[in-house]
Coordinates of C-alpha atoms in Angstrom, one line a residue:
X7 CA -33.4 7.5 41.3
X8 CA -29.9 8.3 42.2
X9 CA -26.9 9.2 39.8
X10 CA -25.6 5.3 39.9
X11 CA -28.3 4.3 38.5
X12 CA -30.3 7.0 35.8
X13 CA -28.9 9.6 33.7
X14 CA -29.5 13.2 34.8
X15 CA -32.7 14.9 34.0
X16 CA -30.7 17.6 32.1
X17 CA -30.4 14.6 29.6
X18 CA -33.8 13.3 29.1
X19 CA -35.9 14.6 26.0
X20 CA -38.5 15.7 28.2
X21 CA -35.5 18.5 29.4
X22 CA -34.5 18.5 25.8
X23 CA -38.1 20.2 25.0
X24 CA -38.4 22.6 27.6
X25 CA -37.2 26.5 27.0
X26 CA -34.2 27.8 27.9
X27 CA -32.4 27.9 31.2
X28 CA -30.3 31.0 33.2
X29 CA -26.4 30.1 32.4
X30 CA -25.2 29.0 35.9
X31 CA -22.1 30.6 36.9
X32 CA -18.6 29.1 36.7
X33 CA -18.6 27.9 40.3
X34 CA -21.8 25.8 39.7
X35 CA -20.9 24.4 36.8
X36 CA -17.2 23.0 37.5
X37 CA -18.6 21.9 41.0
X38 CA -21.1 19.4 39.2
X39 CA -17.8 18.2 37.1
X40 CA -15.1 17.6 39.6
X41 CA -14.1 13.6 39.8
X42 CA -15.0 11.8 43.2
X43 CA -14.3 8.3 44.6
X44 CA -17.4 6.2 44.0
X45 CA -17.2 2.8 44.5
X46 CA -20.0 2.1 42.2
X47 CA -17.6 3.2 39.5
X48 CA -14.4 1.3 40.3
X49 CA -15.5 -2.0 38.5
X50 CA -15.6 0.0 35.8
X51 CA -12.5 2.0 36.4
X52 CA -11.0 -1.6 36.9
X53 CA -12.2 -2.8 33.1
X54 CA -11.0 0.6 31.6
X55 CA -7.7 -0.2 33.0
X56 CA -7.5 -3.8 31.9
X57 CA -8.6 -2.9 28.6
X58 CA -5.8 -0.3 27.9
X59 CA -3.4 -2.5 29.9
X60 CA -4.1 -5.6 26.9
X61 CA -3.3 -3.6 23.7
X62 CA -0.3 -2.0 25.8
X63 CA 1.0 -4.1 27.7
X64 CA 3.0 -6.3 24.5
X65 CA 5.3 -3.1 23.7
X66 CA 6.4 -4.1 27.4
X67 CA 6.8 -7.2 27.5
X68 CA 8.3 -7.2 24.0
X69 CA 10.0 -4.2 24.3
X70 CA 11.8 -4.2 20.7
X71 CA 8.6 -5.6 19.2
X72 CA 8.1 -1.2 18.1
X73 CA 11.2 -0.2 18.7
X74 CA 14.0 2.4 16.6
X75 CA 16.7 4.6 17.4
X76 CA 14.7 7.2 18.1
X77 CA 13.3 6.0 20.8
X78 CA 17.0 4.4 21.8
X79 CA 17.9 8.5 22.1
X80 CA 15.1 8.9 25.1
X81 CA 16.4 5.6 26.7
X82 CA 19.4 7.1 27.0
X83 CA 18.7 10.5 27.9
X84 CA 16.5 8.6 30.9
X85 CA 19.8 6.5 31.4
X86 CA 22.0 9.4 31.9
X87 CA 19.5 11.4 34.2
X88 CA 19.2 8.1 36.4
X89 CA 22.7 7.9 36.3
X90 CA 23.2 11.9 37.9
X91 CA 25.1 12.3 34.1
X92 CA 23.4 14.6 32.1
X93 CA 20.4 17.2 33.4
X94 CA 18.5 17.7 29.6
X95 CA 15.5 19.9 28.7
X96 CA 15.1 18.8 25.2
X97 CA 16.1 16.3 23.0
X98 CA 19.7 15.7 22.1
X99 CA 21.2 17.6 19.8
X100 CA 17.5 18.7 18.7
X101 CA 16.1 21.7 20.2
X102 CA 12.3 20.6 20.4
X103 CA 9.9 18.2 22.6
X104 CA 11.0 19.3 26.2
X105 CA 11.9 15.7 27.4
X106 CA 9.5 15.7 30.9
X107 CA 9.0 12.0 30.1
X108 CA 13.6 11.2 30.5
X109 CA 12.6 12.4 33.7
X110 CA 9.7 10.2 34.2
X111 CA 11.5 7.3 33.3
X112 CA 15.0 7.7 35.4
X113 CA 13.1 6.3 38.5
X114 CA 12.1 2.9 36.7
X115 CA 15.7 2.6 35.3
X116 CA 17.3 2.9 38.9
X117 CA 15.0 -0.2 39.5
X118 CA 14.9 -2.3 36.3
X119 CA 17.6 -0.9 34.5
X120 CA 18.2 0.5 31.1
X121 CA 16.1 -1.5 29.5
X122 CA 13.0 -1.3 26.8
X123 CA 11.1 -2.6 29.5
X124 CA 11.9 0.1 31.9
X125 CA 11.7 2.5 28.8
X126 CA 7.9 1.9 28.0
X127 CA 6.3 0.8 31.5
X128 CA 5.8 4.6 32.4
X129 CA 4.3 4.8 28.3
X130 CA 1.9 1.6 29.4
X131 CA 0.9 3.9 33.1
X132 CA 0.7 6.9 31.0
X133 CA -2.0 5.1 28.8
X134 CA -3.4 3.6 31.4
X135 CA -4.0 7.2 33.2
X136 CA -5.7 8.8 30.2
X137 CA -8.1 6.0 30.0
X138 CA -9.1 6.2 33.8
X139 CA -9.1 9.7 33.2
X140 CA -11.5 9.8 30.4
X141 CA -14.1 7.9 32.5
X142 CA -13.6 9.3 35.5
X143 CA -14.3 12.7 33.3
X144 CA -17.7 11.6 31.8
X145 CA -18.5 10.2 35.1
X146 CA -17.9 13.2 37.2
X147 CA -20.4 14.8 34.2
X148 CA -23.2 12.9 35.2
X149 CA -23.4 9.7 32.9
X150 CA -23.7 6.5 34.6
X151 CA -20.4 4.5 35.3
X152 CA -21.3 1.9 31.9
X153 CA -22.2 4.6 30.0
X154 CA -18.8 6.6 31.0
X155 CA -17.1 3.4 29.7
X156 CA -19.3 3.0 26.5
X157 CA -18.4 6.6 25.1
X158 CA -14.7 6.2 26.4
X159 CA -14.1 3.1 24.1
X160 CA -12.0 4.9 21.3
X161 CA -10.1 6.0 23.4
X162 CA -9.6 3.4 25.8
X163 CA -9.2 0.7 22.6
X164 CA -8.0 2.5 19.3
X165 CA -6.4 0.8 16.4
X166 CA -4.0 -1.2 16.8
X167 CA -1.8 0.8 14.9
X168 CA -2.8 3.9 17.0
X169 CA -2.0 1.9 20.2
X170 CA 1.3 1.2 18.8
X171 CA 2.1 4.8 18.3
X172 CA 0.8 5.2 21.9
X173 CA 3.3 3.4 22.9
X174 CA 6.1 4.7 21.3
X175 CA 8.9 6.3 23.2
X176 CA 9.3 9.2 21.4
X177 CA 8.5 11.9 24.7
X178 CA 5.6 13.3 22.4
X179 CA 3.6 9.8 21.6
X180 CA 0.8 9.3 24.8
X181 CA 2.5 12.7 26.7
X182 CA -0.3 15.6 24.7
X183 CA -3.2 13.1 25.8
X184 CA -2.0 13.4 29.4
X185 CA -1.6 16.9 29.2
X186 CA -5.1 17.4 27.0
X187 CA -6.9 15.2 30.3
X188 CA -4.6 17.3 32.7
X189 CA -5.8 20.9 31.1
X190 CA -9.5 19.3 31.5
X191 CA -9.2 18.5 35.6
X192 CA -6.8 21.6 35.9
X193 CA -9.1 24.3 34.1
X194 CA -10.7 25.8 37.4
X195 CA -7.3 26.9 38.9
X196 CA -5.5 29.8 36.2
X197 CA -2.1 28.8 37.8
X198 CA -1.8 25.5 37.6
X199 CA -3.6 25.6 34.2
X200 CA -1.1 28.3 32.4
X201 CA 2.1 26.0 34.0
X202 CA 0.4 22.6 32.7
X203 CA -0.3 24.6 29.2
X204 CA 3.2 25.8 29.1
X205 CA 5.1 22.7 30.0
X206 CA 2.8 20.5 27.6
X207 CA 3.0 22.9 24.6
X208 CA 6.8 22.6 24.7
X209 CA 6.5 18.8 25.1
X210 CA 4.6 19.0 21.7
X211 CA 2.7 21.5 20.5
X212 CA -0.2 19.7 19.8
X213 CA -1.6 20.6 23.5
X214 CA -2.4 24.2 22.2
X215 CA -5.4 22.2 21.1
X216 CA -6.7 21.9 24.5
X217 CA -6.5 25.4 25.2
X218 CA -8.4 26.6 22.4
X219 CA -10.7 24.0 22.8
X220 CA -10.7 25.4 26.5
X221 CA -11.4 28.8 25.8
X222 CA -14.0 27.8 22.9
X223 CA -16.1 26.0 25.5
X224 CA -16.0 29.0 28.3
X225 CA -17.3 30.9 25.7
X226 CA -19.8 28.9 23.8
X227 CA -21.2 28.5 27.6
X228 CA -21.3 31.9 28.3
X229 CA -19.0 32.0 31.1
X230 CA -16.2 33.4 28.4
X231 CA -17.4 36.8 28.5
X232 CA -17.6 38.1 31.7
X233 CA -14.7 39.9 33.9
X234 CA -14.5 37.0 36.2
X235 CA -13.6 35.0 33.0
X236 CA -11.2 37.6 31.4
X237 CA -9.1 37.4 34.9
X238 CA -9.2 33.9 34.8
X239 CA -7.8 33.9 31.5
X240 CA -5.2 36.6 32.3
X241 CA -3.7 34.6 35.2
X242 CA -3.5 31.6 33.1
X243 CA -1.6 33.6 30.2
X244 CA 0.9 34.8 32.6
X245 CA 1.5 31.5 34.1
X246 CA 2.0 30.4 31.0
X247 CA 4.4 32.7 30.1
X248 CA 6.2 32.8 33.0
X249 CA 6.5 28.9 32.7
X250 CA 7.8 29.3 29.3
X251 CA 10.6 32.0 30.6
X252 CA 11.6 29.7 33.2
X253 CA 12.2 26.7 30.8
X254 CA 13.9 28.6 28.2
X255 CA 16.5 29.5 31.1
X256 CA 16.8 26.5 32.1
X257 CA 17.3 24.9 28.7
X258 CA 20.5 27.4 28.2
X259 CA 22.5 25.6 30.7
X260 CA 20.8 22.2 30.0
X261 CA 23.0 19.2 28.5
X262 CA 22.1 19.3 25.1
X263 CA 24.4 17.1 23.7
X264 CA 24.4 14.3 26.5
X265 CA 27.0 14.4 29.2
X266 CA 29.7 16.9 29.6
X267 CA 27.5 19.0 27.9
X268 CA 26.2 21.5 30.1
X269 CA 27.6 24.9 28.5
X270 CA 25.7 28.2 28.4
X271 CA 23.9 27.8 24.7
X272 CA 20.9 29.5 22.9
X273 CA 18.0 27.0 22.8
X274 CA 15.6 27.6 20.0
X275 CA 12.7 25.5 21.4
X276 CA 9.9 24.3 19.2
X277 CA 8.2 27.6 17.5
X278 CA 10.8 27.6 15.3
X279 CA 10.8 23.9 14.3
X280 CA 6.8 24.4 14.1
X281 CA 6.9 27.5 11.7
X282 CA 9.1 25.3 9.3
X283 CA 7.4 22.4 10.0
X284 CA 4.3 23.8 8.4
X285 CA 3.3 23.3 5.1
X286 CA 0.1 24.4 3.5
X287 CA 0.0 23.9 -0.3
X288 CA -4.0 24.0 -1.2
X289 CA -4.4 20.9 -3.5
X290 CA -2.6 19.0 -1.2
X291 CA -4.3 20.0 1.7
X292 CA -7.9 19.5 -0.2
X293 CA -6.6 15.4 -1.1
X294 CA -5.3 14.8 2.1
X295 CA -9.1 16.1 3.6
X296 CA -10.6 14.0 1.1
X297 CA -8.6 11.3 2.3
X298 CA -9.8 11.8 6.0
X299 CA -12.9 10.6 5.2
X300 CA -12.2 7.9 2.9
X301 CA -9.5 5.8 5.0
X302 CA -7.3 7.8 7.5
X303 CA -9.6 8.3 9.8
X304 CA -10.6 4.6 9.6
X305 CA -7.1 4.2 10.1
X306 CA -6.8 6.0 13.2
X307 CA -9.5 4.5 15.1
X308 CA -9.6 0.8 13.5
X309 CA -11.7 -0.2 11.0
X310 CA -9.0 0.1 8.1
X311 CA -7.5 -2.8 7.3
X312 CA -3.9 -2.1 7.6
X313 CA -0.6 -4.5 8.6
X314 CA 1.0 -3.3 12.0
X315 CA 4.2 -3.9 9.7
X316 CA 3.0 -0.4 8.1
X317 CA 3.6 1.5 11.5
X318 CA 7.2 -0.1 12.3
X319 CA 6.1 -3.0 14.1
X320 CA 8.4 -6.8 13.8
X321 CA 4.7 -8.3 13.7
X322 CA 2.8 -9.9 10.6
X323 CA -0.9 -9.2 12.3
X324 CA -3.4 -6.6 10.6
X325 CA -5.9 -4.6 11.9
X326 CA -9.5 -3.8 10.4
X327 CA -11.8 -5.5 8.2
X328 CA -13.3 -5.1 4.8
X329 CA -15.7 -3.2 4.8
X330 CA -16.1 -2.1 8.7
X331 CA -15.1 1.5 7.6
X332 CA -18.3 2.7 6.0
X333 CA -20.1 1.1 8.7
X334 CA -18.6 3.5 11.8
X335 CA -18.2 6.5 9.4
X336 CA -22.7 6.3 8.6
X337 CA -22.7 5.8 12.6
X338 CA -20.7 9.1 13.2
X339 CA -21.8 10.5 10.2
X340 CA -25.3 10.0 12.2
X341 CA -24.3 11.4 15.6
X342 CA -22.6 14.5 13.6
X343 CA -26.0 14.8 11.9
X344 CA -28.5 14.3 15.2
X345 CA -26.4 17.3 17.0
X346 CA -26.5 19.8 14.1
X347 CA -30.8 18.7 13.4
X348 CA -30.9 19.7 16.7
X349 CA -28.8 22.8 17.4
X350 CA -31.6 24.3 19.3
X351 CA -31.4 21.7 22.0
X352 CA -27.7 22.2 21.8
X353 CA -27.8 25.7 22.7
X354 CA -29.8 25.3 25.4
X355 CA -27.5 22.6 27.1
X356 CA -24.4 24.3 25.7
X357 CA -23.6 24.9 29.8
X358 CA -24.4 21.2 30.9
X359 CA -21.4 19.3 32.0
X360 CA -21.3 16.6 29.4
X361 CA -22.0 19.0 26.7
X362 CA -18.9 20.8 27.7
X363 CA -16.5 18.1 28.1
X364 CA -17.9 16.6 24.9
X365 CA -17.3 19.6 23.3
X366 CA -14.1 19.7 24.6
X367 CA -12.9 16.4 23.5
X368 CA -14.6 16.9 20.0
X369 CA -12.5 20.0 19.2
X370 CA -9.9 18.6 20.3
X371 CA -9.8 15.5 18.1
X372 CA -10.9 17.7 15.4
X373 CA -8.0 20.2 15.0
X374 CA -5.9 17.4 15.5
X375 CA -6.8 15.5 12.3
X376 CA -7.6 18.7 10.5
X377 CA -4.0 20.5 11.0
X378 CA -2.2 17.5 10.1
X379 CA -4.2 17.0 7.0
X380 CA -3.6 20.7 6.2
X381 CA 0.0 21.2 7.5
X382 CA 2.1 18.7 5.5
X383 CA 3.4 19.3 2.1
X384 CA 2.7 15.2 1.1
X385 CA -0.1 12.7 1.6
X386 CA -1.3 11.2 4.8
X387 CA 1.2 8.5 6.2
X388 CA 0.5 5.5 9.0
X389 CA 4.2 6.4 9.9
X390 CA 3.5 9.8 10.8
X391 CA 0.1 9.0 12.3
X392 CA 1.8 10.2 15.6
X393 CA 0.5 14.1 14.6
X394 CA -2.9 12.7 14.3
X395 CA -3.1 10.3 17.9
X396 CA -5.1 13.4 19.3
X397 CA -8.0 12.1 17.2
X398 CA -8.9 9.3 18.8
X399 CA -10.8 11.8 21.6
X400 CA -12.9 12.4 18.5
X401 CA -15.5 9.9 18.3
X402 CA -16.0 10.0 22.3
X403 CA -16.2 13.6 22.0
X404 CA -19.3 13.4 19.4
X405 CA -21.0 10.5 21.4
X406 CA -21.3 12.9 24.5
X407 CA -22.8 15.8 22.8
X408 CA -25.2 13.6 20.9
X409 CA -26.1 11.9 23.6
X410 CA -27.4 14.9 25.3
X411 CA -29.2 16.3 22.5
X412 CA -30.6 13.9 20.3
X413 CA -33.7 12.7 21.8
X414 CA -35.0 8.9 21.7
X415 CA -32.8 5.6 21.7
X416 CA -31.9 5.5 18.0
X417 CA -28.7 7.7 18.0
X418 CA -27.5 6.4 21.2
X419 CA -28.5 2.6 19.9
X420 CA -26.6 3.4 17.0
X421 CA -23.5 4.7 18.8
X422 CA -23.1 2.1 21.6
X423 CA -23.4 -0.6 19.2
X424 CA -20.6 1.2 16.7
X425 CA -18.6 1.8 20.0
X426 CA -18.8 -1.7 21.0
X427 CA -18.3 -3.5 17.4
X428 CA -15.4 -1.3 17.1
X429 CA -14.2 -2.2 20.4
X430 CA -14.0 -5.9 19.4
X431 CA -12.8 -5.4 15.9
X432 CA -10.3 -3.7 17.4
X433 CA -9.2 -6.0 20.2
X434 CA -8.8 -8.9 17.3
X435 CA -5.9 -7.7 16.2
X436 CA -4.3 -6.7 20.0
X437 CA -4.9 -10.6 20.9
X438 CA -3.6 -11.7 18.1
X439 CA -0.5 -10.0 18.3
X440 CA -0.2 -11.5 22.1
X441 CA -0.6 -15.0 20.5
X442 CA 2.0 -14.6 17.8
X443 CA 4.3 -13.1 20.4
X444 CA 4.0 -16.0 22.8
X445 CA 4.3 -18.3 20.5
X446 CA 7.6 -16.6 18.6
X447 CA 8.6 -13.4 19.8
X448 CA 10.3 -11.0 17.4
X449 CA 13.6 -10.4 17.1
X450 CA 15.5 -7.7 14.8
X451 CA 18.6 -7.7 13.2
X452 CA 19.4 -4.4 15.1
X453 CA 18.4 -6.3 18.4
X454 CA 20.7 -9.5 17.7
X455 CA 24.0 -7.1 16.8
X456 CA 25.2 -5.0 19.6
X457 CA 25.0 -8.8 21.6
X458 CA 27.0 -10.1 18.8
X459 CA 29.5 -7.2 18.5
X460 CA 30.3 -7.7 22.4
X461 CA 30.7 -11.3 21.4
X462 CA 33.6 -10.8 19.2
X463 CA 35.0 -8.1 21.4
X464 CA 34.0 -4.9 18.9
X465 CA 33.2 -2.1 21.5
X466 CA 33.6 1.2 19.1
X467 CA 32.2 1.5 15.3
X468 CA 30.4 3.8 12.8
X469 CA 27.2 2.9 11.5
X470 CA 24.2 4.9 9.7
X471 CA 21.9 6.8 12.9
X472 CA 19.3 3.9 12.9
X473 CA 21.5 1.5 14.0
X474 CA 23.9 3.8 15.9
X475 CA 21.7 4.9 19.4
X476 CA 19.5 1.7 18.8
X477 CA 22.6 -0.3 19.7
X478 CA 24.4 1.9 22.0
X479 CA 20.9 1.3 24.2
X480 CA 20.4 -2.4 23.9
X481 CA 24.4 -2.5 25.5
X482 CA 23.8 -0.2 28.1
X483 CA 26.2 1.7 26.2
X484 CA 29.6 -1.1 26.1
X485 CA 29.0 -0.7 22.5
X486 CA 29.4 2.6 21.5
X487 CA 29.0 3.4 17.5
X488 CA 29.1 6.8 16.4
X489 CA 26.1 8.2 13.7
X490 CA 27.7 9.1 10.2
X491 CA 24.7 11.1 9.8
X492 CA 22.6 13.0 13.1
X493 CA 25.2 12.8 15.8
X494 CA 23.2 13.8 18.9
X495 CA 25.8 12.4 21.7
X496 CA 29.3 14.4 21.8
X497 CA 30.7 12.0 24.0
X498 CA 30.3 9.4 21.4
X499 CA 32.7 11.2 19.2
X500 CA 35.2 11.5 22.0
X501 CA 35.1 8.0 23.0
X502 CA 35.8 6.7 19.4
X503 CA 38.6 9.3 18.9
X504 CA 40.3 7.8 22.0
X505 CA 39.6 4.4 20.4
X506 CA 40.4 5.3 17.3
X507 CA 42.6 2.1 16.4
X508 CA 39.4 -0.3 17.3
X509 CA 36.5 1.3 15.9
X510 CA 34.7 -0.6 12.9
X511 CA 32.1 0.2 10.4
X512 CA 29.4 -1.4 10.7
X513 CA 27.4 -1.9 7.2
X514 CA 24.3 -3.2 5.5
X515 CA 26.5 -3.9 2.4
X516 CA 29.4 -6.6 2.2
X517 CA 33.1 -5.3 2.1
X518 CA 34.5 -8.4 2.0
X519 CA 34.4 -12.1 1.5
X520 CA 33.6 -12.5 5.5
X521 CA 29.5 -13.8 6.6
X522 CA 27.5 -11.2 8.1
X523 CA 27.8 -10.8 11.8
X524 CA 24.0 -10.8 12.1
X525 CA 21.7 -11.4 9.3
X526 CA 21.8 -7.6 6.8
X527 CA 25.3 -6.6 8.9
X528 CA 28.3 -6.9 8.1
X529 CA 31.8 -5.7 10.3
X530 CA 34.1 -3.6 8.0
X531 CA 37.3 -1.9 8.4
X532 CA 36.7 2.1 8.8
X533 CA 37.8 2.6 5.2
X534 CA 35.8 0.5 3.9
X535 CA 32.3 0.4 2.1

């Protein structure tokens, strides 16, 4: 039998029973893992891509269907490095998530323009990649090509409110799962791991995952321990650091306030907005583990009922089913149970390919949901389910180990038939928001007003932050209204004092007898409410 076609020996009981074998070296075992072209595996490449490509692909085509100001900040920032304006390092006028993806995006604005289009397209390749990636990874481990695809489901298809935070435009949303896949593939070569660790950890610092779960795996192997390891690890660390110098020098002359900026300023970075970003308080932390298990994590992968509306999206659709939850929690609860019954087996093929990337993925996931659940002073929220999108290598994770140690078919029966009943509950939802869409697209009141501001010739204004960079984006900037409450432009504020006879305020609250200028707007003189 060849690999197309079986499952390594390494993964049949009859291995599973046998004693233990020598720990091959480091060499041997990254050599068995590294990805090559089959083309037995591209139909399935193909499908993994089409399947990530229809639950992404509507924040594309409807590119204010999940859309907010936030995000209108990053279109910019892209905007202005397209436009040889502004050269940024971080956000604007915040000094965390070190904005790689502005850069990402300049090129598809010199062709489509500064649109949401051209805004998430890279987010829609970016999910696309860490699908492929994910299969390609279990593939290059030694599963067959429809198995790689089985166990990559959750990721490939998560909730639909998970996919919508995927697709957010936020420089943080899909960018740690590309740089979790990219520590994976780059974990042989010290350099190129410490500089991908480095950059992705000041993207969001969620990638420090990966590296523990890196380093966890070397050693849990055995390979962890030995002086070949220790300068491994050594070169990486000063890569990493070195990496980390060079940004923070960079980020002193960087425009951190949009164009006309670029002035010699301290940048904090993000370990200061971590450290008081964390908040532990014990009872807290204990409900909001509870409540892991009893929806969130339902939540996060799909079978939660829960309306899209929840997670900020102009859509009336709901994901999950009554009922579903308990279902795929007894499956993993089964997989989780399998792998500990049979820790012996475990240890034995603790070196095995798919053991590692499984365990890999699974630790990955884990601290994801954990430190979230811990960290945050209040309860679990779908609207800040972006700390948590790490989890969805979780389940995948789980599936690999168990499917190496647990022998027989039930556990594996068990897990391709959660993996694929979830795959369709959560695909449900995905279609149904491409039918709704088609049929009547959404539209906010924030989308309709900059239009209708240009309309009535009103090119300057004050407005709240939500509605300020939102519409300052959808114009392409011939609107320009100042925040009354984050500013994170400067030239804003010199635009509108130059213009300071023609700038409105634009409310959510009448000032006058005079209609709204879009339905919860209303145009208002600069004194007024």
């Amino acid at each position: 039998m060849t690999p197309s076609d079986s499952t390594p020996p390494v993964h049949a009981p009859s291995a599973i029973r046998q004693g233990p074998e020598p720990l091959p070296s480091i060499s041997s075992v990254e050599s068995a893992s590294i990805p090559r072209f089959e083309s037995t595996s591209m139909p399935w490449l193909v499908l993994a891509a089409l399947l990530v490509t229809c639950r992404a692909l509507p924040y594309v085509v409807w590119g204010t269907l999940a859309f907010d100001a936030d995000q209108a900040v990053v279109g910019l920032m892209a905007k202005h490095v397209a436009e040889f304006r502004a050269l940024p390092v971080y956000q604007y006028g915040l000094p965390y998530v070190l904005m790689v993806t502005a850069y990402v995006t300049a090129p598809f604005m010199w062709v489509f323009g500064a649109t949401p289009f051209a805004l998430k397209l890279p987010l829609l390749l970016m999910n696309v990649g860490v699908g492929v990636a994910t299969v390609m990874a279990i593939r290059a481990a030694g599963l067959r090509p429809a198995v790689a695809l089985l166990l990559a489901l959750p990721v490939l298809v998560p909730s639909a409110v998970s996919g919508t935070g995927l697709m957010d435009a936020l420089g943080m949303s899909i960018e740690p799962a590309v740089f979790v896949l990219a520590l994976w593939y780059a974990r042989r070569s010290p350099l190129v791991f410490g500089i991908v660790a480095a950059v992705g950890f000041h993207v969001r610092e969620f990638v420090a995952y990966a590296v523990l779960a890196a380093v966890v795996v070397d050693v849990l192997s055995g390979n962890g321990l030995t002086r070949t390891a220790a300068r491994h690890w050594t070169r990486a660390t000063m890569a990493a650091l070195g990496t980390t110098a060079l940004i923070a020098g960079v980020a002193r002359f960087s425009s951190v306030r949009g164009p006309g900026t670029s002035t010699a300023l301290l940048v904090d970075g993000n370990l200061s907005t971590l450290g008081a970003a964390f908040c532990f308080v014990p009872a807290q932390a204990w409900r909001n583990v509870i409540d892991l298990g009893a929806s969130y994590l339902g939540l996060l992968w799909g079978p939660v009922r829960a309306p899209l509306s929840d997670a900020a999206v102009q859509s009336t659709i709901w994901q999950g089913s009554d009922g579903a939850w308990p279902v795929f929690a007894l499956a993993m609860l089964l997989a989780v149970g399998s792998i500990a019954w049979h820790w012996r087996a475990l240890w034995t093929h603790r070196s095995s390919p798919v053991v590692r990337l499984g365990t890999f993925l699974a630790l990955v996931g884990a601290q994801s949901v954990i430190v979230y659940a811990i960290s945050r002073c209040g309860e679990l929220s779908v609207l800040t389910i972006r700390y948590a999108l790490l989890g969805i290598f979780l389940p995948t994770g789980v599936a690999l180990v168990a499917w190496v140690v647990s022998p027989g078919r039930i556990v594996r029966t068990t897990l391709g038939g959660a993996f694929v009943g979830l795959t369709i509950l959560n695909l449900v939802p995905h279609a149904r928001l491409w039918a709704e869409q088609l049929r009547s697209p959404s539209m906010s009141n924030r989308a309709q007003l900059g239009a209708a501001m240009e309309a009535r010739g009103l090119h300057y204004a004050r407005s709240d932050y939500w509605t300020a960079y939102y519409v300052a984006f959808l114009t392409h900037e011939r609107v320009i209204i100042g925040s009354d409450t984050l500013s994170r432009v400067d030239l804003y504020e010199h635009v509108l004092a130059r213009h300071e006879a023609e700038v409105v305020r634009i409310a959510t609250r009448p000032c006058d007898a005079a209609p709204p200028i879009v339905p919860g707007y209303y145009v208002c003189r600069q004194d007024g409410p």
